[in-house]
JSON list of C-alpha atoms in Angstrom, two decimals:
[
{"chain": "A", "resi": 1, "resn": "MET", "atom": "CA", "xyz": [6.45, 2.14, -36.09]},
{"chain": "A", "resi": 2, "resn": "GLU", "atom": "CA", "xyz": [7.25, 5.84, -36.20]},
{"chain": "A", "resi": 3, "resn": "ARG", "atom": "CA", "xyz": [7.11, 7.99, -33.14]},
{"chain": "A", "resi": 4, "resn": "ARG", "atom": "CA", "xyz": [4.41, 10.17, -34.67]},
{"chain": "A", "resi": 5, "resn": "THR", "atom": "CA", "xyz": [2.09, 7.22, -35.31]},
{"chain": "A", "resi": 6, "resn": "MET", "atom": "CA", "xyz": [2.75, 5.92, -31.77]},
{"chain": "A", "resi": 7, "resn": "ILE", "atom": "CA", "xyz": [1.67, 9.26, -30.32]},
{"chain": "A", "resi": 8, "resn": "GLU", "atom": "CA", "xyz": [-1.42, 9.35, -32.53]},
{"chain": "A", "resi": 9, "resn": "ALA", "atom": "CA", "xyz": [-2.34, 5.81, -31.45]},
{"chain": "A", "resi": 10, "resn": "GLN", "atom": "CA", "xyz": [-1.95, 6.78, -27.79]},
{"chain": "A", "resi": 11, "resn": "ARG", "atom": "CA", "xyz": [-4.13, 9.84, -28.33]},
{"chain": "A", "resi": 12, "resn": "LYS", "atom": "CA", "xyz": [-6.82, 7.66, -29.90]},
{"chain": "A", "resi": 13, "resn": "THR", "atom": "CA", "xyz": [-6.78, 5.22, -26.98]},
{"chain": "A", "resi": 14, "resn": "LEU", "atom": "CA", "xyz": [-6.97, 8.10, -24.51]},
{"chain": "A", "resi": 15, "resn": "GLU", "atom": "CA", "xyz": [-9.88, 9.54, -26.50]},
{"chain": "A", "resi": 16, "resn": "LEU", "atom": "CA", "xyz": [-11.68, 6.18, -26.38]},
{"chain": "A", "resi": 17, "resn": "ARG", "atom": "CA", "xyz": [-11.07, 5.97, -22.62]},
{"chain": "A", "resi": 18, "resn": "ARG", "atom": "CA", "xyz": [-12.52, 9.43, -22.12]},
{"chain": "A", "resi": 19, "resn": "LYS", "atom": "CA", "xyz": [-15.62, 8.49, -24.13]},
{"chain": "A", "resi": 20, "resn": "THR", "atom": "CA", "xyz": [-16.16, 5.23, -22.21]},
{"chain": "A", "resi": 21, "resn": "LEU", "atom": "CA", "xyz": [-15.92, 7.13, -18.92]},
{"chain": "A", "resi": 22, "resn": "GLY", "atom": "CA", "xyz": [-18.59, 9.55, -20.14]},
{"chain": "A", "resi": 23, "resn": "MET", "atom": "CA", "xyz": [-16.22, 12.48, -20.38]},
{"chain": "A", "resi": 24, "resn": "ARG", "atom": "CA", "xyz": [-16.39, 15.15, -23.06]},
{"chain": "A", "resi": 25, "resn": "SER", "atom": "CA", "xyz": [-14.30, 14.46, -26.15]},
{"chain": "A", "resi": 26, "resn": "ILE", "atom": "CA", "xyz": [-11.26, 16.61, -26.75]},
{"chain": "A", "resi": 27, "resn": "THR", "atom": "CA", "xyz": [-11.59, 16.43, -30.52]},
{"chain": "A", "resi": 28, "resn": "SER", "atom": "CA", "xyz": [-15.35, 17.02, -30.68]},
{"chain": "A", "resi": 29, "resn": "ASN", "atom": "CA", "xyz": [-16.92, 19.85, -32.67]},
{"chain": "A", "resi": 30, "resn": "ASP", "atom": "CA", "xyz": [-18.56, 21.53, -29.65]},
{"chain": "A", "resi": 31, "resn": "MET", "atom": "CA", "xyz": [-15.10, 22.68, -28.61]},
{"chain": "A", "resi": 32, "resn": "GLU", "atom": "CA", "xyz": [-15.03, 24.96, -31.69]},
{"chain": "A", "resi": 33, "resn": "ASN", "atom": "CA", "xyz": [-18.28, 26.67, -30.65]},
{"chain": "A", "resi": 34, "resn": "TYR", "atom": "CA", "xyz": [-17.03, 27.20, -27.13]},
{"chain": "A", "resi": 35, "resn": "ASN", "atom": "CA", "xyz": [-15.83, 30.75, -26.57]},
{"chain": "A", "resi": 36, "resn": "ASN", "atom": "CA", "xyz": [-13.56, 31.00, -23.58]},
{"chain": "A", "resi": 37, "resn": "ASN", "atom": "CA", "xyz": [-13.76, 34.81, -23.35]},
{"chain": "A", "resi": 38, "resn": "GLU", "atom": "CA", "xyz": [-17.53, 34.85, -22.94]},
{"chain": "A", "resi": 39, "resn": "VAL", "atom": "CA", "xyz": [-17.42, 32.51, -19.97]},
{"chain": "A", "resi": 40, "resn": "ALA", "atom": "CA", "xyz": [-14.52, 34.40, -18.40]},
{"chain": "A", "resi": 41, "resn": "ASN", "atom": "CA", "xyz": [-16.29, 37.74, -18.81]},
{"chain": "A", "resi": 42, "resn": "GLU", "atom": "CA", "xyz": [-19.46, 36.32, -17.28]},
{"chain": "A", "resi": 43, "resn": "ILE", "atom": "CA", "xyz": [-17.57, 35.01, -14.25]},
{"chain": "A", "resi": 44, "resn": "ILE", "atom": "CA", "xyz": [-15.56, 38.19, -13.79]},
{"chain": "A", "resi": 45, "resn": "SER", "atom": "CA", "xyz": [-18.61, 40.45, -14.15]},
{"chain": "A", "resi": 46, "resn": "LYS", "atom": "CA", "xyz": [-20.07, 38.79, -11.04]},
{"chain": "A", "resi": 47, "resn": "MET", "atom": "CA", "xyz": [-16.93, 39.42, -9.04]},
{"chain": "A", "resi": 48, "resn": "PHE", "atom": "CA", "xyz": [-16.24, 43.15, -9.49]},
{"chain": "A", "resi": 49, "resn": "TYR", "atom": "CA", "xyz": [-19.08, 44.51, -7.36]},
{"chain": "A", "resi": 50, "resn": "ARG", "atom": "CA", "xyz": [-17.75, 46.18, -4.24]},
{"chain": "A", "resi": 51, "resn": "HIS", "atom": "CA", "xyz": [-19.33, 47.22, -1.03]},
{"chain": "A", "resi": 52, "resn": "GLU", "atom": "CA", "xyz": [-20.26, 50.88, -0.63]},
{"chain": "A", "resi": 53, "resn": "SER", "atom": "CA", "xyz": [-17.97, 51.37, 2.35]},
{"chain": "A", "resi": 54, "resn": "ASP", "atom": "CA", "xyz": [-14.97, 50.28, 0.23]},
{"chain": "A", "resi": 55, "resn": "LYS", "atom": "CA", "xyz": [-14.99, 53.65, -1.59]},
{"chain": "A", "resi": 56, "resn": "LYS", "atom": "CA", "xyz": [-13.22, 55.40, 1.27]},
{"chain": "A", "resi": 57, "resn": "TYR", "atom": "CA", "xyz": [-10.23, 53.03, 0.86]},
{"chain": "A", "resi": 58, "resn": "ILE", "atom": "CA", "xyz": [-9.84, 53.58, -2.90]},
{"chain": "A", "resi": 59, "resn": "ASP", "atom": "CA", "xyz": [-7.06, 56.03, -3.82]},
{"chain": "A", "resi": 60, "resn": "PRO", "atom": "CA", "xyz": [-8.16, 58.26, -6.75]},
{"chain": "A", "resi": 61, "resn": "ASP", "atom": "CA", "xyz": [-4.52, 59.19, -7.56]},
{"chain": "A", "resi": 62, "resn": "PHE", "atom": "CA", "xyz": [-3.43, 55.56, -7.94]},
{"chain": "A", "resi": 63, "resn": "PHE", "atom": "CA", "xyz": [-1.48, 54.94, -11.15]},
{"chain": "A", "resi": 64, "resn": "ASP", "atom": "CA", "xyz": [-1.34, 51.39, -12.40]},
{"chain": "A", "resi": 65, "resn": "ALA", "atom": "CA", "xyz": [1.94, 50.75, -14.22]},
{"chain": "A", "resi": 66, "resn": "PRO", "atom": "CA", "xyz": [1.54, 48.82, -17.46]},
{"chain": "A", "resi": 67, "resn": "GLU", "atom": "CA", "xyz": [2.73, 45.22, -17.46]},
{"chain": "A", "resi": 68, "resn": "ARG", "atom": "CA", "xyz": [5.93, 44.36, -19.22]},
{"chain": "A", "resi": 69, "resn": "HIS", "atom": "CA", "xyz": [5.58, 41.40, -21.55]},
{"chain": "A", "resi": 70, "resn": "PHE", "atom": "CA", "xyz": [8.39, 38.90, -21.85]},
{"chain": "A", "resi": 71, "resn": "ILE", "atom": "CA", "xyz": [9.52, 38.24, -25.40]},
{"chain": "A", "resi": 72, "resn": "PRO", "atom": "CA", "xyz": [11.95, 35.32, -25.74]},
{"chain": "A", "resi": 73, "resn": "GLU", "atom": "CA", "xyz": [15.05, 35.80, -27.85]},
{"chain": "A", "resi": 74, "resn": "ARG", "atom": "CA", "xyz": [14.65, 32.48, -29.62]},
{"chain": "A", "resi": 75, "resn": "GLN", "atom": "CA", "xyz": [11.49, 30.47, -30.14]},
{"chain": "A", "resi": 76, "resn": "SER", "atom": "CA", "xyz": [11.83, 26.76, -30.77]},
{"chain": "A", "resi": 77, "resn": "LEU", "atom": "CA", "xyz": [9.66, 25.16, -33.40]},
{"chain": "A", "resi": 78, "resn": "PHE", "atom": "CA", "xyz": [7.28, 22.43, -32.30]},
{"chain": "A", "resi": 79, "resn": "ILE", "atom": "CA", "xyz": [8.25, 19.19, -34.02]},
{"chain": "A", "resi": 80, "resn": "ASP", "atom": "CA", "xyz": [5.83, 16.34, -33.40]},
{"chain": "A", "resi": 81, "resn": "GLU", "atom": "CA", "xyz": [8.47, 13.63, -33.93]},
{"chain": "A", "resi": 82, "resn": "LEU", "atom": "CA", "xyz": [10.52, 14.98, -31.04]},
{"chain": "A", "resi": 83, "resn": "GLU", "atom": "CA", "xyz": [7.58, 15.17, -28.64]},
{"chain": "A", "resi": 84, "resn": "ARG", "atom": "CA", "xyz": [8.28, 13.25, -25.46]},
{"chain": "A", "resi": 85, "resn": "ILE", "atom": "CA", "xyz": [5.82, 10.58, -24.41]},
{"chain": "A", "resi": 86, "resn": "LEU", "atom": "CA", "xyz": [4.56, 11.34, -20.91]},
{"chain": "A", "resi": 87, "resn": "GLU", "atom": "CA", "xyz": [3.57, 7.77, -20.08]},
{"chain": "A", "resi": 88, "resn": "PRO", "atom": "CA", "xyz": [6.57, 5.79, -18.77]},
{"chain": "A", "resi": 89, "resn": "THR", "atom": "CA", "xyz": [7.45, 2.52, -20.40]},
{"chain": "A", "resi": 90, "resn": "PHE", "atom": "CA", "xyz": [7.91, -0.38, -18.00]},
{"chain": "A", "resi": 91, "resn": "SER", "atom": "CA", "xyz": [8.89, -2.92, -20.63]},
{"chain": "A", "resi": 92, "resn": "LYS", "atom": "CA", "xyz": [12.53, -1.84, -20.43]},
{"chain": "A", "resi": 93, "resn": "HIS", "atom": "CA", "xyz": [12.56, -1.57, -16.63]},
{"chain": "A", "resi": 94, "resn": "GLN", "atom": "CA", "xyz": [14.09, -4.51, -14.82]},
{"chain": "A", "resi": 95, "resn": "ILE", "atom": "CA", "xyz": [14.25, -5.08, -11.10]},
{"chain": "A", "resi": 96, "resn": "PRO", "atom": "CA", "xyz": [17.87, -5.57, -10.00]},
{"chain": "A", "resi": 97, "resn": "LEU", "atom": "CA", "xyz": [19.01, -9.17, -9.58]},
{"chain": "A", "resi": 98, "resn": "GLN", "atom": "CA", "xyz": [19.93, -8.64, -5.93]},
{"chain": "A", "resi": 99, "resn": "VAL", "atom": "CA", "xyz": [16.38, -7.50, -5.11]},
{"chain": "A", "resi": 100, "resn": "ARG", "atom": "CA", "xyz": [14.83, -10.42, -7.01]},
{"chain": "A", "resi": 101, "resn": "CYS", "atom": "CA", "xyz": [17.11, -12.93, -5.26]},
{"chain": "A", "resi": 102, "resn": "LEU", "atom": "CA", "xyz": [16.37, -11.42, -1.85]},
{"chain": "A", "resi": 103, "resn": "GLU", "atom": "CA", "xyz": [12.62, -11.64, -2.50]},
{"chain": "A", "resi": 104, "resn": "ARG", "atom": "CA", "xyz": [12.93, -15.25, -3.67]},
{"chain": "A", "resi": 105, "resn": "TYR", "atom": "CA", "xyz": [15.02, -16.09, -0.58]},
{"chain": "A", "resi": 106, "resn": "ARG", "atom": "CA", "xyz": [12.45, -14.52, 1.77]},
{"chain": "A", "resi": 107, "resn": "ASN", "atom": "CA", "xyz": [9.59, -16.37, 0.10]},
{"chain": "A", "resi": 108, "resn": "ALA", "atom": "CA", "xyz": [11.46, -19.68, 0.30]},
{"chain": "A", "resi": 109, "resn": "LYS", "atom": "CA", "xyz": [12.32, -19.04, 3.96]},
{"chain": "A", "resi": 110, "resn": "LYS", "atom": "CA", "xyz": [8.66, -18.34, 4.83]},
{"chain": "A", "resi": 111, "resn": "LYS", "atom": "CA", "xyz": [7.55, -21.43, 2.94]},
{"chain": "A", "resi": 112, "resn": "LEU", "atom": "CA", "xyz": [10.10, -23.66, 4.71]},
{"chain": "A", "resi": 113, "resn": "ASN", "atom": "CA", "xyz": [9.19, -22.25, 8.14]},
{"chain": "A", "resi": 114, "resn": "ARG", "atom": "CA", "xyz": [5.50, -22.94, 7.50]},
{"chain": "A", "resi": 115, "resn": "GLN", "atom": "CA", "xyz": [6.34, -26.48, 6.35]},
{"chain": "A", "resi": 116, "resn": "LEU", "atom": "CA", "xyz": [8.52, -27.14, 9.43]},
{"chain": "A", "resi": 117, "resn": "LYS", "atom": "CA", "xyz": [5.83, -25.80, 11.77]},
{"chain": "A", "resi": 118, "resn": "ARG", "atom": "CA", "xyz": [3.15, -27.92, 10.09]},
{"chain": "A", "resi": 119, "resn": "GLU", "atom": "CA", "xyz": [5.32, -31.06, 10.31]},
{"chain": "A", "resi": 120, "resn": "MET", "atom": "CA", "xyz": [6.09, -30.41, 13.99]},
{"chain": "A", "resi": 121, "resn": "HIS", "atom": "CA", "xyz": [2.40, -30.01, 14.83]},
{"chain": "A", "resi": 122, "resn": "GLN", "atom": "CA", "xyz": [1.61, -33.20, 12.93]},
{"chain": "A", "resi": 123, "resn": "LEU", "atom": "CA", "xyz": [4.34, -35.11, 14.78]},
{"chain": "A", "resi": 124, "resn": "ILE", "atom": "CA", "xyz": [2.99, -33.86, 18.11]},
{"chain": "A", "resi": 125, "resn": "ASP", "atom": "CA", "xyz": [-0.58, -34.74, 17.15]},
{"chain": "A", "resi": 126, "resn": "PHE", "atom": "CA", "xyz": [0.40, -38.27, 16.06]},
{"chain": "A", "resi": 127, "resn": "MET", "atom": "CA", "xyz": [2.16, -39.14, 19.33]},
{"chain": "A", "resi": 128, "resn": "PRO", "atom": "CA", "xyz": [0.42, -42.10, 21.05]},
{"chain": "A", "resi": 129, "resn": "THR", "atom": "CA", "xyz": [0.26, -40.48, 24.51]},
{"chain": "A", "resi": 130, "resn": "ALA", "atom": "CA", "xyz": [0.35, -36.99, 25.97]},
{"chain": "A", "resi": 131, "resn": "GLY", "atom": "CA", "xyz": [3.57, -37.83, 27.82]},
{"chain": "A", "resi": 132, "resn": "ASP", "atom": "CA", "xyz": [5.28, -38.75, 24.57]},
{"chain": "A", "resi": 133, "resn": "ALA", "atom": "CA", "xyz": [4.11, -35.47, 23.05]},
{"chain": "A", "resi": 134, "resn": "VAL", "atom": "CA", "xyz": [5.46, -33.44, 26.00]},
{"chain": "A", "resi": 135, "resn": "SER", "atom": "CA", "xyz": [8.81, -35.23, 25.94]},
{"chain": "A", "resi": 136, "resn": "PHE", "atom": "CA", "xyz": [9.00, -34.74, 22.17]},
{"chain": "A", "resi": 137, "resn": "VAL", "atom": "CA", "xyz": [8.35, -30.99, 22.52]},
{"chain": "A", "resi": 138, "resn": "ARG", "atom": "CA", "xyz": [10.97, -30.72, 25.28]},
{"chain": "A", "resi": 139, "resn": "THR", "atom": "CA", "xyz": [13.51, -32.62, 23.20]},
{"chain": "A", "resi": 140, "resn": "MET", "atom": "CA", "xyz": [12.82, -30.46, 20.18]},
{"chain": "A", "resi": 141, "resn": "SER", "atom": "CA", "xyz": [13.09, -27.26, 22.22]},
{"chain": "A", "resi": 142, "resn": "TYR", "atom": "CA", "xyz": [16.55, -28.24, 23.51]},
{"chain": "A", "resi": 143, "resn": "THR", "atom": "CA", "xyz": [17.97, -29.72, 20.31]},
{"chain": "A", "resi": 144, "resn": "THR", "atom": "CA", "xyz": [16.52, -27.37, 17.70]},
{"chain": "A", "resi": 145, "resn": "VAL", "atom": "CA", "xyz": [15.43, -23.79, 17.46]},
{"chain": "A", "resi": 146, "resn": "TRP", "atom": "CA", "xyz": [11.78, -24.83, 17.49]},
{"chain": "A", "resi": 147, "resn": "PRO", "atom": "CA", "xyz": [10.05, -23.61, 19.63]},
{"chain": "A", "resi": 148, "resn": "PRO", "atom": "CA", "xyz": [12.51, -20.83, 20.50]},
{"chain": "A", "resi": 149, "resn": "LEU", "atom": "CA", "xyz": [15.42, -22.09, 22.60]},
{"chain": "A", "resi": 150, "resn": "HIS", "atom": "CA", "xyz": [15.20, -21.26, 26.32]},
{"chain": "A", "resi": 151, "resn": "THR", "atom": "CA", "xyz": [17.65, -21.65, 29.14]},
{"chain": "A", "resi": 152, "resn": "ARG", "atom": "CA", "xyz": [16.94, -23.92, 32.12]},
{"chain": "A", "resi": 153, "resn": "LEU", "atom": "CA", "xyz": [16.48, -20.84, 34.37]},
{"chain": "A", "resi": 154, "resn": "GLU", "atom": "CA", "xyz": [13.83, -19.40, 32.03]},
{"chain": "A", "resi": 155, "resn": "LEU", "atom": "CA", "xyz": [12.02, -22.74, 31.93]},
{"chain": "A", "resi": 156, "resn": "ASN", "atom": "CA", "xyz": [12.05, -22.98, 35.75]},
{"chain": "A", "resi": 157, "resn": "VAL", "atom": "CA", "xyz": [10.61, -19.47, 36.09]},
{"chain": "A", "resi": 158, "resn": "PHE", "atom": "CA", "xyz": [7.98, -20.34, 33.53]},
{"chain": "A", "resi": 159, "resn": "GLU", "atom": "CA", "xyz": [6.96, -23.56, 35.28]},
{"chain": "A", "resi": 160, "resn": "ARG", "atom": "CA", "xyz": [6.95, -21.95, 38.73]},
{"chain": "A", "resi": 161, "resn": "ASP", "atom": "CA", "xyz": [5.02, -18.75, 37.88]},
{"chain": "A", "resi": 162, "resn": "PHE", "atom": "CA", "xyz": [2.92, -19.35, 34.80]},
{"chain": "A", "resi": 163, "resn": "LEU", "atom": "CA", "xyz": [1.74, -22.92, 35.23]},
{"chain": "A", "resi": 164, "resn": "LYS", "atom": "CA", "xyz": [0.70, -22.52, 38.86]},
{"chain": "A", "resi": 165, "resn": "LEU", "atom": "CA", "xyz": [-2.93, -23.21, 39.74]},
{"chain": "A", "resi": 166, "resn": "SER", "atom": "CA", "xyz": [-4.85, -20.97, 42.10]},
{"chain": "A", "resi": 167, "resn": "LYS", "atom": "CA", "xyz": [-5.99, -22.40, 45.49]},
{"chain": "A", "resi": 168, "resn": "ARG", "atom": "CA", "xyz": [-9.50, -22.97, 44.17]},
{"chain": "A", "resi": 169, "resn": "GLU", "atom": "CA", "xyz": [-8.19, -24.68, 41.01]},
{"chain": "A", "resi": 170, "resn": "GLN", "atom": "CA", "xyz": [-5.85, -26.85, 43.11]},
{"chain": "A", "resi": 171, "resn": "TYR", "atom": "CA", "xyz": [-8.76, -27.93, 45.33]},
{"chain": "A", "resi": 172, "resn": "ARG", "atom": "CA", "xyz": [-10.90, -28.75, 42.30]},
{"chain": "A", "resi": 173, "resn": "TYR", "atom": "CA", "xyz": [-8.04, -30.64, 40.60]},
{"chain": "A", "resi": 174, "resn": "LYS", "atom": "CA", "xyz": [-7.35, -32.64, 43.77]},
{"chain": "A", "resi": 175, "resn": "LYS", "atom": "CA", "xyz": [-11.04, -33.51, 44.15]},
{"chain": "A", "resi": 176, "resn": "ILE", "atom": "CA", "xyz": [-11.29, -34.68, 40.53]},
{"chain": "A", "resi": 177, "resn": "MET", "atom": "CA", "xyz": [-8.15, -36.80, 40.81]},
{"chain": "A", "resi": 178, "resn": "GLU", "atom": "CA", "xyz": [-9.27, -38.46, 44.07]},
{"chain": "A", "resi": 179, "resn": "THR", "atom": "CA", "xyz": [-12.76, -39.29, 42.82]},
{"chain": "A", "resi": 180, "resn": "ASN", "atom": "CA", "xyz": [-13.16, -42.70, 41.27]},
{"chain": "A", "resi": 181, "resn": "PHE", "atom": "CA", "xyz": [-15.74, -42.23, 38.56]},
{"chain": "A", "resi": 182, "resn": "LEU", "atom": "CA", "xyz": [-15.89, -45.92, 37.62]},
{"chain": "A", "resi": 183, "resn": "THR", "atom": "CA", "xyz": [-17.37, -47.08, 40.93]},
{"chain": "A", "resi": 184, "resn": "GLN", "atom": "CA", "xyz": [-20.14, -44.54, 41.11]}
]
């Protein structure tokens, strides 16, 4: 397919998109009837009115120098075949192998961590007693990196400070443990 026909096909698809979005067509006939100068003159005519007090600031001897127009030495011809397509093509773009491998590695790592966590929770849930579950968690915390490995000092601080019951909770716990609910 020639470059010219590719550009024409893209223009047609853009034209169809504009029409479906309810926008005015670029190639329609009402563009021929549209006179840009009339609209510009109408807009400018509303903007040149000045306030009466501005007259004292206008210099009657002001001379406006004529504008110099730039004329290029060479003018290049417009050739449609050499026109650059503004839309980038992503069919030739490839993500580097290192980035793809790193993404795949991260996804696999997340998947394996989720699987390990799920299996650990299932093993804990399937323990016959709570004591077995606690001993299993302690064993796993010292022999693996799940849950995060802690030193004995950190565990002692945790047990001493965080798992301590208040006086009221201790009283309630003691009362519950001393009460024999089966004989009542």
